[in-house]
Coordinates of C-alpha atoms in Angstrom, one line a residue:
M1 CA 45.2 -9.8 -17.2
K2 CA 42.3 -12.3 -16.2
I3 CA 38.7 -11.8 -15.9
G4 CA 36.7 -13.5 -13.2
V5 CA 33.6 -13.6 -10.9
I6 CA 34.1 -12.3 -7.1
T7 CA 32.6 -15.1 -5.6
K8 CA 33.4 -14.4 -1.7
G9 CA 35.1 -11.3 -0.3
I10 CA 36.2 -11.5 3.6
G11 CA 38.5 -9.5 5.7
G12 CA 39.7 -7.2 2.5
F13 CA 40.4 -10.2 0.3
Y14 CA 38.6 -11.1 -2.5
Y15 CA 38.2 -14.5 -4.3
I16 CA 37.8 -14.7 -7.8
D17 CA 36.9 -17.7 -9.9
T18 CA 38.0 -17.2 -13.5
G19 CA 36.7 -20.6 -14.9
E20 CA 40.3 -22.2 -14.5
D21 CA 41.5 -21.5 -10.8
V22 CA 40.0 -19.1 -8.0
Y23 CA 42.6 -16.5 -7.2
E24 CA 42.8 -14.6 -3.3
C25 CA 43.0 -11.0 -4.4
R26 CA 43.5 -7.4 -3.0
A27 CA 41.7 -4.3 -4.4
R28 CA 43.6 -1.7 -5.4
G29 CA 44.1 1.1 -3.4
K30 CA 42.1 3.9 -6.2
F31 CA 38.7 1.7 -5.6
R32 CA 39.1 3.2 -1.7
L33 CA 39.8 6.5 -3.2
E34 CA 36.6 6.1 -5.6
K35 CA 34.6 4.8 -2.6
I36 CA 34.0 1.8 -4.7
T37 CA 33.7 -1.5 -2.6
P38 CA 33.7 -4.5 -4.8
L39 CA 30.8 -6.9 -4.5
V40 CA 30.3 -10.7 -4.5
G41 CA 29.1 -11.5 -7.8
D42 CA 31.2 -8.4 -9.6
I43 CA 32.9 -9.2 -12.8
A44 CA 36.5 -8.0 -12.4
D45 CA 39.6 -8.0 -14.1
I46 CA 42.8 -9.0 -11.8
E47 CA 46.4 -9.1 -12.3
V48 CA 48.4 -12.0 -10.3
D49 CA 52.3 -12.2 -9.3
D50 CA 53.6 -15.1 -7.3
R51 CA 52.3 -13.8 -4.1
Q52 CA 49.6 -12.3 -4.8
G53 CA 46.4 -11.3 -6.8
Y54 CA 45.1 -7.3 -7.4
I55 CA 41.7 -6.4 -8.7
L56 CA 42.4 -3.7 -11.4
N57 CA 38.8 -2.6 -12.6
I58 CA 35.6 -3.5 -11.7
H59 CA 32.7 -3.9 -14.5
P60 CA 29.6 -2.3 -14.9
R61 CA 26.9 -4.1 -12.6
T62 CA 23.5 -4.9 -14.4
N63 CA 21.9 -5.0 -11.0
E64 CA 22.9 -4.4 -7.0
M65 CA 22.0 -5.5 -3.5
I66 CA 22.3 -3.8 -0.6
R67 CA 21.6 -6.2 2.4
P68 CA 22.6 -8.8 1.2
A69 CA 25.6 -6.8 -0.5
I70 CA 25.7 -8.7 -4.1
A71 CA 25.7 -7.7 -7.7
N72 CA 24.9 -9.1 -11.3
V73 CA 22.4 -11.5 -10.0
D74 CA 20.2 -13.0 -12.7
Q75 CA 17.2 -14.0 -10.3
V76 CA 15.8 -14.4 -7.2
M77 CA 14.1 -17.8 -6.2
M78 CA 11.6 -16.6 -3.3
V79 CA 11.0 -19.9 -1.7
F80 CA 7.4 -19.9 0.7
A81 CA 6.1 -23.0 2.2
A82 CA 2.4 -24.0 1.2
K83 CA 2.1 -25.0 5.1
S84 CA 4.2 -24.9 8.0
P85 CA 4.5 -22.3 8.0
D86 CA 1.7 -21.1 6.3
I87 CA 2.7 -18.4 3.6
N88 CA 3.2 -14.6 5.0
M89 CA 1.7 -12.7 2.2
S90 CA 3.0 -9.8 3.8
L91 CA 6.6 -10.7 3.6
L92 CA 5.9 -12.3 0.2
Q93 CA 4.4 -9.1 -1.1
K94 CA 7.2 -6.6 0.2
F95 CA 10.0 -8.9 -1.4
L96 CA 8.4 -8.7 -4.6
L97 CA 8.4 -5.2 -4.3
Y98 CA 12.2 -5.1 -3.2
A99 CA 12.9 -7.2 -6.1
E100 CA 11.0 -5.1 -8.7
Y101 CA 13.1 -2.2 -7.1
V102 CA 16.6 -3.3 -7.7
R103 CA 15.4 -4.9 -11.1
I104 CA 16.2 -8.3 -10.8
K105 CA 13.8 -11.2 -12.1
I106 CA 11.5 -12.8 -9.8
I107 CA 10.7 -16.7 -9.5
V108 CA 8.1 -17.6 -6.5
C109 CA 8.6 -21.4 -5.7
I110 CA 6.0 -22.8 -3.2
N111 CA 7.2 -25.6 -1.6
K112 CA 5.2 -28.4 0.6
I113 CA 2.4 -28.4 -1.6
D114 CA 1.7 -32.3 -0.5
L115 CA 1.2 -31.0 3.2
D116 CA -1.7 -28.3 2.0
E117 CA -4.6 -30.8 1.5
N118 CA -7.2 -28.1 1.0
Q119 CA -4.7 -26.4 -1.4
D120 CA -4.9 -23.0 -0.3
Y121 CA -1.4 -22.5 -2.2
K122 CA -3.4 -21.9 -5.3
A123 CA -5.3 -18.6 -3.9
V124 CA -1.5 -17.6 -4.2
V125 CA -0.8 -18.7 -7.5
E126 CA -4.1 -17.2 -9.0
M127 CA -2.7 -13.8 -7.7
L128 CA 0.5 -13.8 -9.1
S129 CA -0.9 -15.2 -12.4
T130 CA -1.6 -11.3 -13.0
V131 CA 2.0 -10.5 -12.6
P132 CA 4.9 -11.6 -15.2
Y133 CA 6.8 -13.7 -12.5
S134 CA 7.1 -17.6 -13.1
V135 CA 5.6 -19.8 -10.2
I136 CA 7.1 -23.0 -9.7
L137 CA 5.3 -25.5 -7.4
T138 CA 7.6 -28.2 -5.7
S139 CA 7.5 -30.8 -2.8
T140 CA 10.6 -32.5 -1.5
K141 CA 9.0 -35.5 0.0
Q142 CA 7.3 -36.2 -3.3
Q143 CA 9.9 -35.0 -5.3
I144 CA 7.5 -32.8 -7.3
G145 CA 8.7 -30.1 -9.4
I146 CA 12.4 -30.7 -8.6
E147 CA 13.4 -30.9 -12.4
E148 CA 11.9 -27.3 -13.4
L149 CA 13.4 -25.9 -10.5
K150 CA 16.9 -27.5 -11.6
A151 CA 16.1 -25.8 -15.0
A152 CA 15.3 -22.7 -13.6
L153 CA 19.0 -22.6 -11.9
K154 CA 20.8 -23.6 -14.6
N155 CA 23.2 -21.1 -16.2
K156 CA 21.9 -18.6 -13.7
T157 CA 23.2 -16.6 -10.5
T158 CA 20.3 -17.4 -8.1
V159 CA 19.9 -15.7 -4.9
F160 CA 17.8 -18.0 -2.9
A161 CA 15.5 -16.3 0.0
G162 CA 12.1 -16.8 1.9
P163 CA 11.1 -17.0 5.6
S164 CA 12.7 -20.2 8.0
G165 CA 11.3 -23.6 7.3
A166 CA 10.1 -22.9 4.2
G167 CA 12.8 -26.0 3.0
K168 CA 15.3 -24.0 1.0
S169 CA 17.8 -25.9 1.9
S170 CA 16.4 -29.2 1.1
L171 CA 15.0 -28.2 -2.0
L172 CA 18.7 -27.4 -3.0
N173 CA 20.2 -30.9 -1.7
L174 CA 18.0 -32.2 -4.3
V175 CA 19.6 -30.4 -7.1
Q176 CA 23.1 -31.3 -5.6
T177 CA 23.7 -33.5 -3.2
G178 CA 25.2 -32.0 -0.2
L179 CA 24.5 -28.5 -1.3
V180 CA 23.1 -26.9 2.4
L181 CA 23.1 -22.8 2.5
K182 CA 23.4 -21.7 5.7
T183 CA 21.3 -18.9 5.4
G184 CA 18.9 -16.6 3.3
D185 CA 16.5 -16.3 5.9
L186 CA 14.1 -13.2 5.5
S187 CA 12.8 -12.1 9.2
K188 CA 9.2 -11.1 10.3
K189 CA 11.5 -8.3 12.2
I190 CA 12.8 -6.9 8.6
D191 CA 14.6 -4.4 10.1
R192 CA 16.7 -6.4 11.9
G193 CA 18.8 -9.4 10.9
T194 CA 18.8 -12.4 12.8
H195 CA 22.4 -13.5 11.6
T196 CA 25.4 -12.2 12.8
T197 CA 27.2 -12.9 9.7
R198 CA 26.9 -10.2 7.1
H199 CA 29.1 -12.0 4.2
A200 CA 27.5 -13.3 1.0
E201 CA 29.2 -16.2 -1.2
L202 CA 28.5 -17.4 -4.5
I203 CA 28.6 -21.8 -4.8
N204 CA 28.9 -22.9 -8.4
L205 CA 26.5 -25.8 -9.2
E206 CA 27.2 -28.9 -11.2
I207 CA 24.5 -28.4 -13.7
G208 CA 26.2 -24.2 -14.7
G209 CA 25.3 -21.2 -12.8
R210 CA 25.9 -20.3 -9.1
V211 CA 23.5 -19.9 -5.9
A212 CA 24.1 -17.2 -3.4
D213 CA 24.5 -18.3 0.3
T214 CA 23.6 -15.0 1.7
P215 CA 22.9 -13.6 5.6
G216 CA 19.2 -12.9 4.8
F217 CA 17.6 -9.9 3.7
T218 CA 17.7 -7.2 6.3
S219 CA 15.9 -4.4 4.6
L220 CA 13.1 -4.8 2.2
E221 CA 11.8 -1.3 3.4
L222 CA 11.5 1.0 0.7
L223 CA 8.9 3.9 1.1
N224 CA 11.7 6.5 2.4
N225 CA 13.3 5.6 -1.3
I226 CA 9.9 6.0 -3.4
E227 CA 8.6 8.8 -4.5
A228 CA 4.1 8.0 -4.7
E229 CA 4.4 8.6 -8.6
K230 CA 6.5 6.3 -8.9
L231 CA 5.0 3.4 -6.7
Q232 CA 3.0 2.2 -9.8
L233 CA 6.5 1.3 -11.7
L234 CA 6.8 -1.3 -9.0
F235 CA 3.7 -3.1 -10.3
P236 CA 4.4 -4.4 -13.5
E237 CA 0.8 -5.8 -14.1
F238 CA -0.1 -2.0 -14.1
E239 CA 2.0 -1.4 -17.3
Q240 CA -0.3 -2.5 -20.0
H241 CA -3.4 -0.6 -18.3
T242 CA -2.3 3.1 -17.7
N243 CA -4.8 4.7 -20.5
C244 CA -5.7 6.5 -18.0
K245 CA -7.8 10.0 -18.5
F246 CA -5.1 12.0 -16.3
S247 CA -1.6 11.3 -17.3
R248 CA -0.1 11.8 -13.9
C249 CA -2.9 9.2 -12.5
L250 CA -2.3 7.5 -9.4
H251 CA -4.8 5.0 -10.0
D252 CA -6.4 5.6 -6.7
T253 CA -9.4 8.1 -6.4
E254 CA -8.8 9.6 -10.1
P255 CA -11.9 8.7 -12.7
Q256 CA -11.4 7.0 -15.6
C257 CA -8.6 5.1 -14.9
G258 CA -7.5 2.1 -17.0
V259 CA -5.6 0.3 -13.9
K260 CA -9.2 0.3 -11.7
A261 CA -10.8 -0.7 -15.0
A262 CA -8.6 -3.9 -15.4
L263 CA -9.3 -4.5 -11.7
H264 CA -12.9 -4.5 -12.1
E265 CA -12.2 -7.1 -15.3
G266 CA -10.3 -9.4 -13.3
Y267 CA -6.9 -8.5 -15.2
I268 CA -5.1 -7.7 -11.8
S269 CA -5.4 -9.3 -8.5
K270 CA -7.2 -7.6 -5.6
I271 CA -4.7 -8.7 -3.0
R272 CA -2.2 -6.9 -5.1
Y273 CA -4.0 -3.4 -5.9
E274 CA -5.0 -3.1 -2.0
Y275 CA -1.5 -3.4 -1.2
Y276 CA -0.7 -0.9 -3.9
I277 CA -3.3 1.6 -2.3
S278 CA -2.0 1.0 1.2
L279 CA 1.7 1.9 0.6
L280 CA 0.3 4.9 -1.4
K281 CA -1.4 6.1 1.3
E282 CA 2.0 5.6 3.9
L283 CA 3.6 7.5 0.8
K284 CA 1.1 10.5 0.9
E285 CA 1.6 10.5 4.6
I286 CA 5.1 10.4 4.4
R287 CA 5.2 13.7 2.0
R288 CA 3.1 15.5 4.1
Y289 CA 5.2 15.7 6.8

């Protein structure tokens, strides 16, 4: 028996990287009976004979994403351009929320900072300074931040995501020559994917670790899955300021609210708080009906 990572799955065949070799395998029938679908990123026990490899067991997952379908991701590298195109704050906020929901570490990469003569991107950096996310500033043209990017990717399994034109492929080509991901775009039309392929694939990095080539993120809408009382859990900056008068405080109109006090004192971003309130109102409306 061998242990490996599923790096690709197409047409019922799964490709398992054991570190020594890559084996083409099929899943045993028990997975279908138990309604378990092997995912790219799964750690699997396999049995290999002369003709065919078989997946015997899937190890427990640390996390799981639906679209793209991938498991055991260490982190998401969220790439936005400082300019051309401008940072889409709505898309950034939605993705931060989604990554918190699936419990995956977030790194925000702001690329093309050389194009932003007014350094408007610093407003985004300031907003994120109140949140426990790493921020990497890069420029492929001037090769700024590339070593920091490499260090963040080393020995990790990373999903790259971001809007089209943010420079994901250019950044990765500086990390490893010839490494160009086909997809990973976040569509402005969140609910409708712009790509025909639905297959994710893990690609090994020479520095150690893997990056996921995914068909993009086509479903970031979460409101149907979240209770109003639990929305605050997706805003990690609230956690240390929940010394509210009421134990079930929603940090909205309640008096003596620790989160609102932290907001007024500058410990919580006004942009982030306003986004939270807008989502909270939507959730309350959904619950009414």
